[in-house]
Amino acid sequence: MFGRKKGLDRARGVLDDAGSGARKALSSKKPNKVDSVTAAALLLGFANWVSVSLFNFDLVQAVAKKKSVPGRAAYGFLGLSALYASIRGTRGVK
């Protein structure tokens, strides 16, 4: 029981060392235009899901009409943006 704290402290030290390298690798990569567009799309998607969860109001549906091609394209773009951000974010961690 008493030795467990020492093991946790050691694990935190290893994680902190690994995290600092990952932080340096990510901070050295400058965002490009695709990253900026992706960030904007993710913020719009975030706002949409907050409005759905709090007010039961779908912004995409209100702008692009129900079950329309532009609405489906908007949701597809948001999904691809999230996928790109996930892949881009994990590249620096490896």
Coordinates of C-alpha atoms in Angstrom, one line a residue, residues 30-75:
K30 CA 2.8 25.6 -37.8
P31 CA -0.8 25.3 -38.8
N32 CA -1.6 25.6 -42.5
K33 CA -4.8 26.7 -44.3
V34 CA -6.3 23.3 -44.1
D35 CA -5.8 23.3 -40.3
S36 CA -7.5 26.7 -40.1
V37 CA -10.5 25.6 -42.2
T38 CA -10.7 22.4 -40.1
A39 CA -10.7 24.4 -36.9
A40 CA -13.5 26.6 -38.1
A41 CA -15.6 23.6 -39.2
L42 CA -15.1 22.0 -35.8
L43 CA -16.1 25.1 -34.0
L44 CA -19.3 25.3 -36.1
G45 CA -20.0 21.7 -35.5
F46 CA -19.4 22.3 -31.8
A47 CA -21.9 25.2 -31.8
N48 CA -24.4 23.0 -33.7
W49 CA -24.3 20.2 -31.2
V50 CA -24.5 22.5 -28.2
S51 CA -27.6 24.2 -29.8
V52 CA -29.1 20.7 -30.4
S53 CA -28.4 19.5 -26.8
L54 CA -29.5 22.7 -25.0
F55 CA -32.2 24.1 -27.2
N56 CA -33.2 21.2 -29.5
F57 CA -32.4 23.5 -32.5
D58 CA -30.3 22.1 -35.4
L59 CA -28.4 25.0 -37.0
V60 CA -27.5 22.9 -40.1
Q61 CA -31.0 21.8 -40.6
A62 CA -32.3 25.4 -40.2
V63 CA -29.9 26.7 -42.8
A64 CA -29.8 23.9 -45.3
K65 CA -33.4 22.5 -45.0
K66 CA -34.3 19.0 -43.8
K67 CA -32.7 16.1 -45.6
S68 CA -31.2 18.2 -48.4
V69 CA -28.0 17.6 -50.3
P70 CA -26.3 20.7 -48.8
G71 CA -27.2 19.6 -45.3
R72 CA -25.8 16.2 -45.8
A73 CA -22.7 17.7 -47.4
A74 CA -22.3 20.0 -44.3
Y75 CA -22.5 17.0 -41.9

